[in-house]
PDB file of C-alpha atoms and ligand atoms in Angstrom:
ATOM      1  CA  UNK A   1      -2.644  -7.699 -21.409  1.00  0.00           C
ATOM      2  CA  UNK A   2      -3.723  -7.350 -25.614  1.00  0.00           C
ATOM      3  CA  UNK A   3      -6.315  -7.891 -27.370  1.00  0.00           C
ATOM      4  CA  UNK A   4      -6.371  -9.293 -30.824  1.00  0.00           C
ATOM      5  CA  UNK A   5      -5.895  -5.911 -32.218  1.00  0.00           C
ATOM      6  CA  UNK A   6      -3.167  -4.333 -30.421  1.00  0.00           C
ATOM      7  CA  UNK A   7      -1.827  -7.843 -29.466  1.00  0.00           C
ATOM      8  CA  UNK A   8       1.455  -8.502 -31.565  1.00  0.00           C
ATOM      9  CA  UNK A   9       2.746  -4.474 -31.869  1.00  0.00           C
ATOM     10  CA  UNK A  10       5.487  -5.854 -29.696  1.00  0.00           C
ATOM     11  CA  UNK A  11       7.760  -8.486 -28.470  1.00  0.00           C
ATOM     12  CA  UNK A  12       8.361 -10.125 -24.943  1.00  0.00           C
ATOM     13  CA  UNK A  13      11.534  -9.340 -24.228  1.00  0.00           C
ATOM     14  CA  UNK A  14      10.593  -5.344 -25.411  1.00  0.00           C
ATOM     15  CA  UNK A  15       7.464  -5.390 -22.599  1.00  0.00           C
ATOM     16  CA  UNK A  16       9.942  -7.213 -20.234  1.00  0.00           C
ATOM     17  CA  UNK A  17      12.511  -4.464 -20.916  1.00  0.00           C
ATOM     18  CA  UNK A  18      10.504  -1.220 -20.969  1.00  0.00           C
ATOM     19  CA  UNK A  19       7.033  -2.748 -18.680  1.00  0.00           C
ATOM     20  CA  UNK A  20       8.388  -4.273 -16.263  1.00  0.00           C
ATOM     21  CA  UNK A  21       7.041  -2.322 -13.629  1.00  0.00           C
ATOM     22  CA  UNK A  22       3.000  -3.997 -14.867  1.00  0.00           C
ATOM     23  CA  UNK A  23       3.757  -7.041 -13.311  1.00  0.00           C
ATOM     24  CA  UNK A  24       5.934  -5.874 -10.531  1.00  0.00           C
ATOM     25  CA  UNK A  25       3.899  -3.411  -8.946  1.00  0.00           C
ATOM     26  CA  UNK A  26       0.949  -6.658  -8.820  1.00  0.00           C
ATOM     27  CA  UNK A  27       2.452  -9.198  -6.825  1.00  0.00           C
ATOM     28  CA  UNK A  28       0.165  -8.492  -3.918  1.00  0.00           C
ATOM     29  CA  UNK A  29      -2.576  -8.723  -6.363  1.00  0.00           C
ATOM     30  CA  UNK A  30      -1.596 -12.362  -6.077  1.00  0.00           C
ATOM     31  CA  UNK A  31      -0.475 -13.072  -2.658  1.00  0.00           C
ATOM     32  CA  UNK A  32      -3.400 -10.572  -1.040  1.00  0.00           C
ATOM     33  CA  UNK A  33      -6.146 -10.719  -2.929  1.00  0.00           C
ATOM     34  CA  UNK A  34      -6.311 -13.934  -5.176  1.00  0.00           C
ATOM     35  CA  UNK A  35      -4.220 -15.976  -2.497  1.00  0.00           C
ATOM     36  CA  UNK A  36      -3.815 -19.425  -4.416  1.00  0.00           C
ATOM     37  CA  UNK A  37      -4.715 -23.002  -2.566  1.00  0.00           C
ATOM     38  CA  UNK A  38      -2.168 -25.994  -3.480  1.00  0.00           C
ATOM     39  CA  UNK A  39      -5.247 -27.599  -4.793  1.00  0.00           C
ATOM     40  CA  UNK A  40      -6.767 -25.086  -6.995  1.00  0.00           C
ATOM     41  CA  UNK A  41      -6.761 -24.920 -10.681  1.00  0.00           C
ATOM     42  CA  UNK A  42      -6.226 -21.207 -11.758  1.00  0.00           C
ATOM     43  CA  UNK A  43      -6.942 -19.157 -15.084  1.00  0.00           C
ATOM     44  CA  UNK A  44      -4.888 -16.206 -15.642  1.00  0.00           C
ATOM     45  CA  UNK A  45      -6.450 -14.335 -18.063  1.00  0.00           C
ATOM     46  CA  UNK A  46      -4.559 -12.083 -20.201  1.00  0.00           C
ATOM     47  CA  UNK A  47      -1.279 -13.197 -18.535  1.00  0.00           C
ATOM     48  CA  UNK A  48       1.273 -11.492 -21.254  1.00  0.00           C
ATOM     49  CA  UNK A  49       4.484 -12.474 -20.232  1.00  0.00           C
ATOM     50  CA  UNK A  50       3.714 -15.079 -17.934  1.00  0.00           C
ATOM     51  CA  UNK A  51       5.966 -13.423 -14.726  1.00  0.00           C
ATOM     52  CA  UNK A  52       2.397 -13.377 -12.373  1.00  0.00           C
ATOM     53  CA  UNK A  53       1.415 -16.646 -13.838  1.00  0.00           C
ATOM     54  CA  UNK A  54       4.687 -18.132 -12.499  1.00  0.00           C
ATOM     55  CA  UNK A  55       4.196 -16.302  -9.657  1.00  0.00           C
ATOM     56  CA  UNK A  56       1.051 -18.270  -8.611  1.00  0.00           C
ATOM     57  CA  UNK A  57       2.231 -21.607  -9.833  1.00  0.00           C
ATOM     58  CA  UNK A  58       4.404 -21.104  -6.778  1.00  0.00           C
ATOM     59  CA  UNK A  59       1.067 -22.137  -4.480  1.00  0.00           C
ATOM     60  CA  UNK A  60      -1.522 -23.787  -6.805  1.00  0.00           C
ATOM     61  CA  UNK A  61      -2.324 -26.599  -7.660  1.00  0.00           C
ATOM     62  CA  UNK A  62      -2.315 -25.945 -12.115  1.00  0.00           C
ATOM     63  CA  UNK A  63      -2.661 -22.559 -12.942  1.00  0.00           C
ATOM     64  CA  UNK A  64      -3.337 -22.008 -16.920  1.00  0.00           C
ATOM     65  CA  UNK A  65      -1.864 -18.435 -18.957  1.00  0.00           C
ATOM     66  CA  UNK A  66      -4.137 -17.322 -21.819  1.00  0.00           C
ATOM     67  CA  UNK A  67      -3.184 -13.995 -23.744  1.00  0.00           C
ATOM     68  CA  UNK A  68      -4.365 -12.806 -27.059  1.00  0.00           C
ATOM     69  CA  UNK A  69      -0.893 -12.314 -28.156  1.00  0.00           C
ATOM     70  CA  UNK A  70       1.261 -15.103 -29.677  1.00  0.00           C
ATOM     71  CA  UNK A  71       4.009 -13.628 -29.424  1.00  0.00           C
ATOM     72  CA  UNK A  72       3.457 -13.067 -25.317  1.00  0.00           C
ATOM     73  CA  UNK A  73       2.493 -16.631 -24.745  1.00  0.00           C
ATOM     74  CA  UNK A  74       6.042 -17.703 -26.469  1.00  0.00           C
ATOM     75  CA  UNK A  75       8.001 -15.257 -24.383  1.00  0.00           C
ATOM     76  CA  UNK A  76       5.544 -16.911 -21.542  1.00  0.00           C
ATOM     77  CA  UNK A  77       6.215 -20.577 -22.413  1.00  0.00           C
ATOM     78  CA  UNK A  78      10.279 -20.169 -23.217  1.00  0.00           C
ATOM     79  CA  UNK A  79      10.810 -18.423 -19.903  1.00  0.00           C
ATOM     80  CA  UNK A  80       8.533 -20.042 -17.235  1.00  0.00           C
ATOM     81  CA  UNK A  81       8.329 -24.048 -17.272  1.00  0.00           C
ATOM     82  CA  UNK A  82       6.881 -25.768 -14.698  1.00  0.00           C
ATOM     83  CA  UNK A  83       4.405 -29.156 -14.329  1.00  0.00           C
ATOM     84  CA  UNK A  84       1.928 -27.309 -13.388  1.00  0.00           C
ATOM     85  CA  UNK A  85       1.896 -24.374 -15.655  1.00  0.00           C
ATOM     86  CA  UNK A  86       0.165 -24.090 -19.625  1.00  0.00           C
ATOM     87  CA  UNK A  87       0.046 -21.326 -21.822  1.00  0.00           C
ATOM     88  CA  UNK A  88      -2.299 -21.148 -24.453  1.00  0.00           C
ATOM     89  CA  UNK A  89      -3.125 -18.339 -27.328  1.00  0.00           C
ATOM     90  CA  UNK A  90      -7.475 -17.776 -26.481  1.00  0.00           C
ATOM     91  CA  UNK A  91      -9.682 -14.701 -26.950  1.00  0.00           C
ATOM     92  CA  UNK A  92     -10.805 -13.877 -23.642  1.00  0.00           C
ATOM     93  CA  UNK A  93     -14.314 -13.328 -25.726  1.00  0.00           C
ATOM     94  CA  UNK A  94     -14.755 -16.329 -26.475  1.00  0.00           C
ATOM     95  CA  UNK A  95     -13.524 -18.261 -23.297  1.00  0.00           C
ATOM     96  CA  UNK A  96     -14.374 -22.221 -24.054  1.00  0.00           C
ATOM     97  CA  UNK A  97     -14.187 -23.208 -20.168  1.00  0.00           C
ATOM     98  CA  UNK A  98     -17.109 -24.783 -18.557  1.00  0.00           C
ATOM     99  CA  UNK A  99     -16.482 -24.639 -14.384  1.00  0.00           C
ATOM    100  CA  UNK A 100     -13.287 -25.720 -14.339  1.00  0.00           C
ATOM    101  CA  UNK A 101     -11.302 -23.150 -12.379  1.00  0.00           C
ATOM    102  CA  UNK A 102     -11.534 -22.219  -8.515  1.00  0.00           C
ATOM    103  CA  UNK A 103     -10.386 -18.801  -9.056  1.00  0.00           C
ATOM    104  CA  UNK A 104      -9.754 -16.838 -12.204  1.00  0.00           C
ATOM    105  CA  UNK A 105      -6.672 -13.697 -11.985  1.00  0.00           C
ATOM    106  CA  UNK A 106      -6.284 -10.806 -14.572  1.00  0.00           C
ATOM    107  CA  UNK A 107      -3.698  -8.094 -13.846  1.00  0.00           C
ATOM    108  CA  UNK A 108      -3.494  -5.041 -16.502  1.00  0.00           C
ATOM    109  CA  UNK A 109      -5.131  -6.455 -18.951  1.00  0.00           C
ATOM    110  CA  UNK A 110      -9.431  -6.172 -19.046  1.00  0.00           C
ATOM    111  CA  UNK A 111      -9.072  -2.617 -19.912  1.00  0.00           C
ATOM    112  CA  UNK A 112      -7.591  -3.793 -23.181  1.00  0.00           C
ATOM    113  CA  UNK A 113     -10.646  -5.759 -23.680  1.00  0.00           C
ATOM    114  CA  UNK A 114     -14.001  -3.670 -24.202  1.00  0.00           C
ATOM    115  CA  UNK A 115     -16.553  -4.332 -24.214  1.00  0.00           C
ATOM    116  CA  UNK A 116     -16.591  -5.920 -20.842  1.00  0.00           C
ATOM    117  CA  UNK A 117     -20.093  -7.887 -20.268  1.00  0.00           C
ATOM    118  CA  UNK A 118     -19.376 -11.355 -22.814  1.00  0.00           C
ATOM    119  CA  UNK A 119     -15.502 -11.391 -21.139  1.00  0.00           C
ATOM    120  CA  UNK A 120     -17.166 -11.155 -17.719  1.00  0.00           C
ATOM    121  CA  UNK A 121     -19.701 -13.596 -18.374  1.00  0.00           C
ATOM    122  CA  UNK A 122     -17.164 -15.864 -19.782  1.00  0.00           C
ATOM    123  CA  UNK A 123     -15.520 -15.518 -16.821  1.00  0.00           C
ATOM    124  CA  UNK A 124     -18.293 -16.788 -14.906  1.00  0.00           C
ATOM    125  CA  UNK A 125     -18.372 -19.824 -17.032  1.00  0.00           C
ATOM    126  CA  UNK A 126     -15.068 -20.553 -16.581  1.00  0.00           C
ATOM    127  CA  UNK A 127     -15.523 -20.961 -12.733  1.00  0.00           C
ATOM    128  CA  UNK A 128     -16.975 -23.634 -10.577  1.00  0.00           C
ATOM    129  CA  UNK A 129     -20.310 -21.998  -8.843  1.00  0.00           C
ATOM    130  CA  UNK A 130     -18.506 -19.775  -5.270  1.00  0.00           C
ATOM    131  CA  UNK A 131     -15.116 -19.502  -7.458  1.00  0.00           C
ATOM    132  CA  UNK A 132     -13.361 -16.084  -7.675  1.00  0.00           C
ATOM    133  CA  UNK A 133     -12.346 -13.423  -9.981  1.00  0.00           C
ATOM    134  CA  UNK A 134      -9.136 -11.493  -8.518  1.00  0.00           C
ATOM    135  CA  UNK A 135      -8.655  -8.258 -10.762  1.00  0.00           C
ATOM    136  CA  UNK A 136      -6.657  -5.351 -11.284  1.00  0.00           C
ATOM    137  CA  UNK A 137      -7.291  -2.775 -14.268  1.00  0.00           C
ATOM    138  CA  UNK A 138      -6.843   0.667 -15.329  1.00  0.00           C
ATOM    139  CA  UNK A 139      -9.231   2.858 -13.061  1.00  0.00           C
ATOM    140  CA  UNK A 140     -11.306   5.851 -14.014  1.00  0.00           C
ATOM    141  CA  UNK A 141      -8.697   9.060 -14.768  1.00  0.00           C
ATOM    142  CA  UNK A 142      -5.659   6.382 -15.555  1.00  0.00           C
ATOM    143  CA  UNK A 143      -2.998   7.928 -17.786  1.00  0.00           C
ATOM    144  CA  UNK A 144      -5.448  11.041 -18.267  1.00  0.00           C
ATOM    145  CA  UNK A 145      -2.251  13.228 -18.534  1.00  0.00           C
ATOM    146  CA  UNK A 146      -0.775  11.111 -21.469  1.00  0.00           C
ATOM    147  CA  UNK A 147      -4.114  10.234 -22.965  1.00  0.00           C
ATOM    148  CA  UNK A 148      -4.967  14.774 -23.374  1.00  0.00           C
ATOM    149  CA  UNK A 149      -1.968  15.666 -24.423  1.00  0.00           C
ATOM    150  CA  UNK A 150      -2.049  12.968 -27.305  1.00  0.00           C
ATOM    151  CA  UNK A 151      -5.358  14.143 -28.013  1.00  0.00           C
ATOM    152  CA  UNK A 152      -4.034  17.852 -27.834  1.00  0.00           C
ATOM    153  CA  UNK A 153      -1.354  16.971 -29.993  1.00  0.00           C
ATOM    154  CA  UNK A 154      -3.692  15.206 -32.349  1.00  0.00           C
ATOM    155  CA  UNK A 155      -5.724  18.618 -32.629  1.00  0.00           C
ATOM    156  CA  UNK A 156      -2.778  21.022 -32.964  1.00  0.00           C
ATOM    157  CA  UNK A 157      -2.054  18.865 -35.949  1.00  0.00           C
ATOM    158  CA  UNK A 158      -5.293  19.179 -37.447  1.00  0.00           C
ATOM    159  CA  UNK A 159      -5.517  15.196 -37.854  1.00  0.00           C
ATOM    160  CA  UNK A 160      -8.710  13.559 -36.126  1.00  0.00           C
ATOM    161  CA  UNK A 161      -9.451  12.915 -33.106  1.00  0.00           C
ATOM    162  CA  UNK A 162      -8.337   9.396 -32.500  1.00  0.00           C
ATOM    163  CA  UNK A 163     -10.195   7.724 -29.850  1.00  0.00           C
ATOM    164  CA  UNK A 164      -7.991   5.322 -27.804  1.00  0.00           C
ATOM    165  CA  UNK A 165      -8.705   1.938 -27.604  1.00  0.00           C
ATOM    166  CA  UNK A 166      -8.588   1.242 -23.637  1.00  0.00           C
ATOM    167  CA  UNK A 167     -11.617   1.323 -20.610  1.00  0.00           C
ATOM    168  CA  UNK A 168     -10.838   2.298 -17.216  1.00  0.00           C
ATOM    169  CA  UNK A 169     -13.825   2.177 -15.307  1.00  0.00           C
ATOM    170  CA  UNK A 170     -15.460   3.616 -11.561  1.00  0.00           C
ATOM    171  CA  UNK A 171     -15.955   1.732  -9.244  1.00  0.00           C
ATOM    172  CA  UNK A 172     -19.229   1.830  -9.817  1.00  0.00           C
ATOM    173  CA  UNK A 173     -19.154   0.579 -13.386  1.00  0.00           C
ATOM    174  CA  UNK A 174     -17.228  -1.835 -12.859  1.00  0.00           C
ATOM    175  CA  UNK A 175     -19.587  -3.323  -9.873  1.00  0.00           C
ATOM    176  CA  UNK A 176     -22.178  -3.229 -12.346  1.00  0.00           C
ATOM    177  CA  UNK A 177     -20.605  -5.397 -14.896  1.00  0.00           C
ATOM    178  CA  UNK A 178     -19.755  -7.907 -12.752  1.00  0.00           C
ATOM    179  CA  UNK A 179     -22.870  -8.181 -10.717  1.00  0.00           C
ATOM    180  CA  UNK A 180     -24.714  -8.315 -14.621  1.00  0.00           C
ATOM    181  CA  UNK A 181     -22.639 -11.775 -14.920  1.00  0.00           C
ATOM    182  CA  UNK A 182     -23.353 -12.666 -11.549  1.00  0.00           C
ATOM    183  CA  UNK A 183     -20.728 -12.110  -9.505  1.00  0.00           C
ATOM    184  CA  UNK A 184     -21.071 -10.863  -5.890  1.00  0.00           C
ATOM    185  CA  UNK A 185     -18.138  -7.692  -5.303  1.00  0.00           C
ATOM    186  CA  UNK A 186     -16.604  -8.318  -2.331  1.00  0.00           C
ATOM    187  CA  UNK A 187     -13.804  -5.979  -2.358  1.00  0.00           C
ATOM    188  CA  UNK A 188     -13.268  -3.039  -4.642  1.00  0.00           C
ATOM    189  CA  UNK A 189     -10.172  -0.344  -4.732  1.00  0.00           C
ATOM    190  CA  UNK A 190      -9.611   2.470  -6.498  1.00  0.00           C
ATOM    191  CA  UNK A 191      -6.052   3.985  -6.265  1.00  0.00           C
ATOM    192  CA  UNK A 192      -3.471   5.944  -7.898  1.00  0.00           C
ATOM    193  CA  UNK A 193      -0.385   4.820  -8.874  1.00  0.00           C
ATOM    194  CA  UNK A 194       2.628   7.460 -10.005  1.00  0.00           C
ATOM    195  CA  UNK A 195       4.503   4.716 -12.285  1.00  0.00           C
ATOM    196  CA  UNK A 196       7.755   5.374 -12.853  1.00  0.00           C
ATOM    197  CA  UNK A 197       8.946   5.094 -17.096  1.00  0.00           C
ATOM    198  CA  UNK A 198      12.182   3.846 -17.647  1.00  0.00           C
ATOM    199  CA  UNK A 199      14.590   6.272 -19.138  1.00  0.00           C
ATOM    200  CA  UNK A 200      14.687   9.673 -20.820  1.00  0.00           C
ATOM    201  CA  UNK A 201      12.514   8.222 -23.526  1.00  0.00           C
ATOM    202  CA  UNK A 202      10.283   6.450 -20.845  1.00  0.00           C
ATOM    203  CA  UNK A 203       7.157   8.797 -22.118  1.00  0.00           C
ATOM    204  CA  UNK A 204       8.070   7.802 -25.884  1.00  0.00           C
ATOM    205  CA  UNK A 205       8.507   4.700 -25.341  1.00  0.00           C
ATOM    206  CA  UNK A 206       5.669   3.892 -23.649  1.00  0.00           C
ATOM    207  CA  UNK A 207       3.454   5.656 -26.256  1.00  0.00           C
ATOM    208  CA  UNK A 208       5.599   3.526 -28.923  1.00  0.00           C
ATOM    209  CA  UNK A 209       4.176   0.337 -27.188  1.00  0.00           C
ATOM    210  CA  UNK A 210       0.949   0.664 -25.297  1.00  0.00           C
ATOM    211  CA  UNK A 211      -0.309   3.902 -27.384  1.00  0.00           C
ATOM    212  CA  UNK A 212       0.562   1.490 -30.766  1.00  0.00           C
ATOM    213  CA  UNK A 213      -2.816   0.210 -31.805  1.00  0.00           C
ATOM    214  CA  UNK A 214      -3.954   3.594 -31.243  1.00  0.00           C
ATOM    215  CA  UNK A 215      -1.941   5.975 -32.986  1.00  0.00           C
ATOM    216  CA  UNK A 216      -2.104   2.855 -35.944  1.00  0.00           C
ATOM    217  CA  UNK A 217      -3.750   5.272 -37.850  1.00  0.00           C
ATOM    218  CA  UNK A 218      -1.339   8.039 -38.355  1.00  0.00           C
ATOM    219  CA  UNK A 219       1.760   7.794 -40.990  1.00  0.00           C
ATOM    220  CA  UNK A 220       4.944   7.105 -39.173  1.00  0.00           C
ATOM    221  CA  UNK A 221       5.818  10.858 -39.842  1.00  0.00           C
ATOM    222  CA  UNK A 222       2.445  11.619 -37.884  1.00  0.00           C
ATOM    223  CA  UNK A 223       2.919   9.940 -35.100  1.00  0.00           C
ATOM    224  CA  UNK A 224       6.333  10.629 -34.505  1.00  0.00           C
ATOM    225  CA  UNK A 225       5.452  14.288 -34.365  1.00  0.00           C
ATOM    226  CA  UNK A 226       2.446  13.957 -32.526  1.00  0.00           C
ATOM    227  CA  UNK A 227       4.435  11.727 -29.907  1.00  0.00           C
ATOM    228  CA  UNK A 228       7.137  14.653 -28.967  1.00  0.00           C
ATOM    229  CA  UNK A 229       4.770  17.561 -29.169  1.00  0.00           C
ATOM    230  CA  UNK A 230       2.423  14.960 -26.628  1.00  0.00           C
ATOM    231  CA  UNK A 231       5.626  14.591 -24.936  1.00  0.00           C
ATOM    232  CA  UNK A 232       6.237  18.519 -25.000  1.00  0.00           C
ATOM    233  CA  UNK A 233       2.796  19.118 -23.276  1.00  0.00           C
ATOM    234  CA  UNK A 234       2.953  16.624 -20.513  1.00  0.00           C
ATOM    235  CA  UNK A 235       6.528  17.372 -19.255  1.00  0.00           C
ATOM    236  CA  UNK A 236       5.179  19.691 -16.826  1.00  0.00           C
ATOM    237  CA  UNK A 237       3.118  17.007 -15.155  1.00  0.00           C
ATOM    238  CA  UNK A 238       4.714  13.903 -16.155  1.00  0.00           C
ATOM    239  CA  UNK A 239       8.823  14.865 -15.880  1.00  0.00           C
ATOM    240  CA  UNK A 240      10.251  15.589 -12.240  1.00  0.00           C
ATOM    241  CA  UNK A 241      13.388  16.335 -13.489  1.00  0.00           C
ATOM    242  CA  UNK A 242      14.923  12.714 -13.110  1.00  0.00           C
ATOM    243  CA  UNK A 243      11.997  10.770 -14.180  1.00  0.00           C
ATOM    244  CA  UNK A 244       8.706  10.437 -16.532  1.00  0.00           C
ATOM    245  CA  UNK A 245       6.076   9.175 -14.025  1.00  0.00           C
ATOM    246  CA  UNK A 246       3.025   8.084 -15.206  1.00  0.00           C
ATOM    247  CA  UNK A 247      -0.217   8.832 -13.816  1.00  0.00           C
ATOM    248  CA  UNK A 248      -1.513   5.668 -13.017  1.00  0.00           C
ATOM    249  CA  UNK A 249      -4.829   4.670 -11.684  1.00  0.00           C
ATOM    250  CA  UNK A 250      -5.501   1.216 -10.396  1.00  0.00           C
ATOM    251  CA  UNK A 251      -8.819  -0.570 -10.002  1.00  0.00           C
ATOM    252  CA  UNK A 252      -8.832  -3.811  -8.153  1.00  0.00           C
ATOM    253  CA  UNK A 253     -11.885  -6.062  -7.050  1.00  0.00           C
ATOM    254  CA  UNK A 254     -11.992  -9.081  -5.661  1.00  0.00           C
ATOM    255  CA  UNK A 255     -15.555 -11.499  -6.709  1.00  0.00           C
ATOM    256  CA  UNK A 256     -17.811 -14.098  -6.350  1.00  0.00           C
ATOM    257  CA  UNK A 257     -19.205 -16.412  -8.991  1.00  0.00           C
ATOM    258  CA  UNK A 258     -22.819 -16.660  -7.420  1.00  0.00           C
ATOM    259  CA  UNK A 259     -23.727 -20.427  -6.764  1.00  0.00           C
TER     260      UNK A 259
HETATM  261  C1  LIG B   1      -2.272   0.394 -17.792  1.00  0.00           C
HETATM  262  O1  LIG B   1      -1.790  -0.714 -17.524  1.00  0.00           O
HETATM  263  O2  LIG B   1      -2.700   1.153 -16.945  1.00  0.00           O
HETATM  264  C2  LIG B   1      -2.375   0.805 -19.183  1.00  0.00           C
HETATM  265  C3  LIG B   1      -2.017  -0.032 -20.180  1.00  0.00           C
HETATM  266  C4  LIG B   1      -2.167   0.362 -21.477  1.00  0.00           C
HETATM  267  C5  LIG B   1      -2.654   1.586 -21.746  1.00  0.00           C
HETATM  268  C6  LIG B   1      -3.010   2.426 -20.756  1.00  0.00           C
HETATM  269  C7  LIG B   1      -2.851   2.045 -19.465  1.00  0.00           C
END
């Protein structure tokens, strides 16, 4: 879910607390789309906290975690042990695997990792020829709400305009990519989301964690302000008087490594 520049702003247990909701809302991702064999090998790439990894140790064969973040793959490795689970600390740009996977699964974490075409390519690699790549990603228009009213904020203030570090392709664009590292699409699905944020702080908090890398920048005293007046500005979209719900948009595609 990080890349090597946002990837140790924070701790298992804080995504686990506050994030749940990635992993949970992706657990047909597995069962649906990837659907696991007993005697596959798997590569989950960008697997954070390991909870989806587990997940599809349940029905294959080895499945093998790889996350940018050290401090994820601990949380990963203290909480999930099984035989046929690994965990591993790898730059999904710089994958070393040569065929040995029948399917390769990445939930909520490619948009972290921009440029696309290497990791995709990688990818391709990393699978035996007719293997699959079972995705989910931030879609075009994902967090659009948060993502203006930071950049409002940021203008109000009369600091510059920060550009944030994540890619949420079309459909379109993302078909592209993967048919450049020779994939065939055989599924793709765009689809909002509403994603509920934990709390009264759920918008802060959430900006505290995923918005961390890109509001690095900023003194603390910055990006505290700029974080309530963003929070100001969306509360008319965002709050519905219980809740923060985030505006979520989820890409999924489903691929074949051509033979
Ligand atoms: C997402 O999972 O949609 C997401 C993660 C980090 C930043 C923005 C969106």
């Amino acid at each position: 879910m990080t890349n090597p520049t946002t990837a140790d702003y924070w701790s298992a247990e804080q995504y686990r607390g506050r994030h749940a909701f990635v992993y949970e809302a992706s657990r047909d991702l597995v069962t649906d789309w990837l659907s696991p064999q007993p005697d596959e090998r798997i590569l989950d790439l960008g697997c954070g906290t390991g909870e989806l990894t587990a997940q599809i140790a349940q029905a294959a064969g080895h499945v093998h975690g790889i996350d940018a973040s050290a401090q994820m793959i601990a949380g990963a490795q203290a909480k999930h042990v099984r035989d046929n689970l690994s965990f591993e600390v790898q730059d999904a740009h710089r994958l070393p695997y040569r065929s040995g996977f029948g399917a390769v699964f990445s939930n909520a974490a490619l948009h972290w990792m921009a440029p696309l075409g290497g990791v995709f390519s990688g990818v391709a690699r990393s699978l035996i020829p007719g293997g699959r790549l079972a995705l989910e990603m931030g879609g075009a228009g994902n967090v659009l709400v948060v993502r203006e009213s930071v950049e409002q904020a940021l203008s109000e203030a009369g600091l510059p305009a920060l550009k944030h570090p994540w890619m949420f392709p079309s459909p379109g664009e993302l078909a592209t990519l993967l048919e450049a590292a020779g994939f065939t699409v055989r599924r793709l699905h765009l689809f909002e989301r509403p994603s509920v944020l934990v709390g009264a702080d759920g918008f802060r908090a959430w900006l505290e964690g995923f918005g961390s890398g890109w509001l690095a920048p900023l003194t603390p005293k910055q990006r505290s302000a700029v974080i309530r007046r963003a929070e100001e500005l969306a509360r008319p979209e965002l709050w519905n008087g219980t809740d923060w719900v985030a505006d979520y948009v989820r890409l999924r595609a489903l691929a074949l490594r051509g033979v």
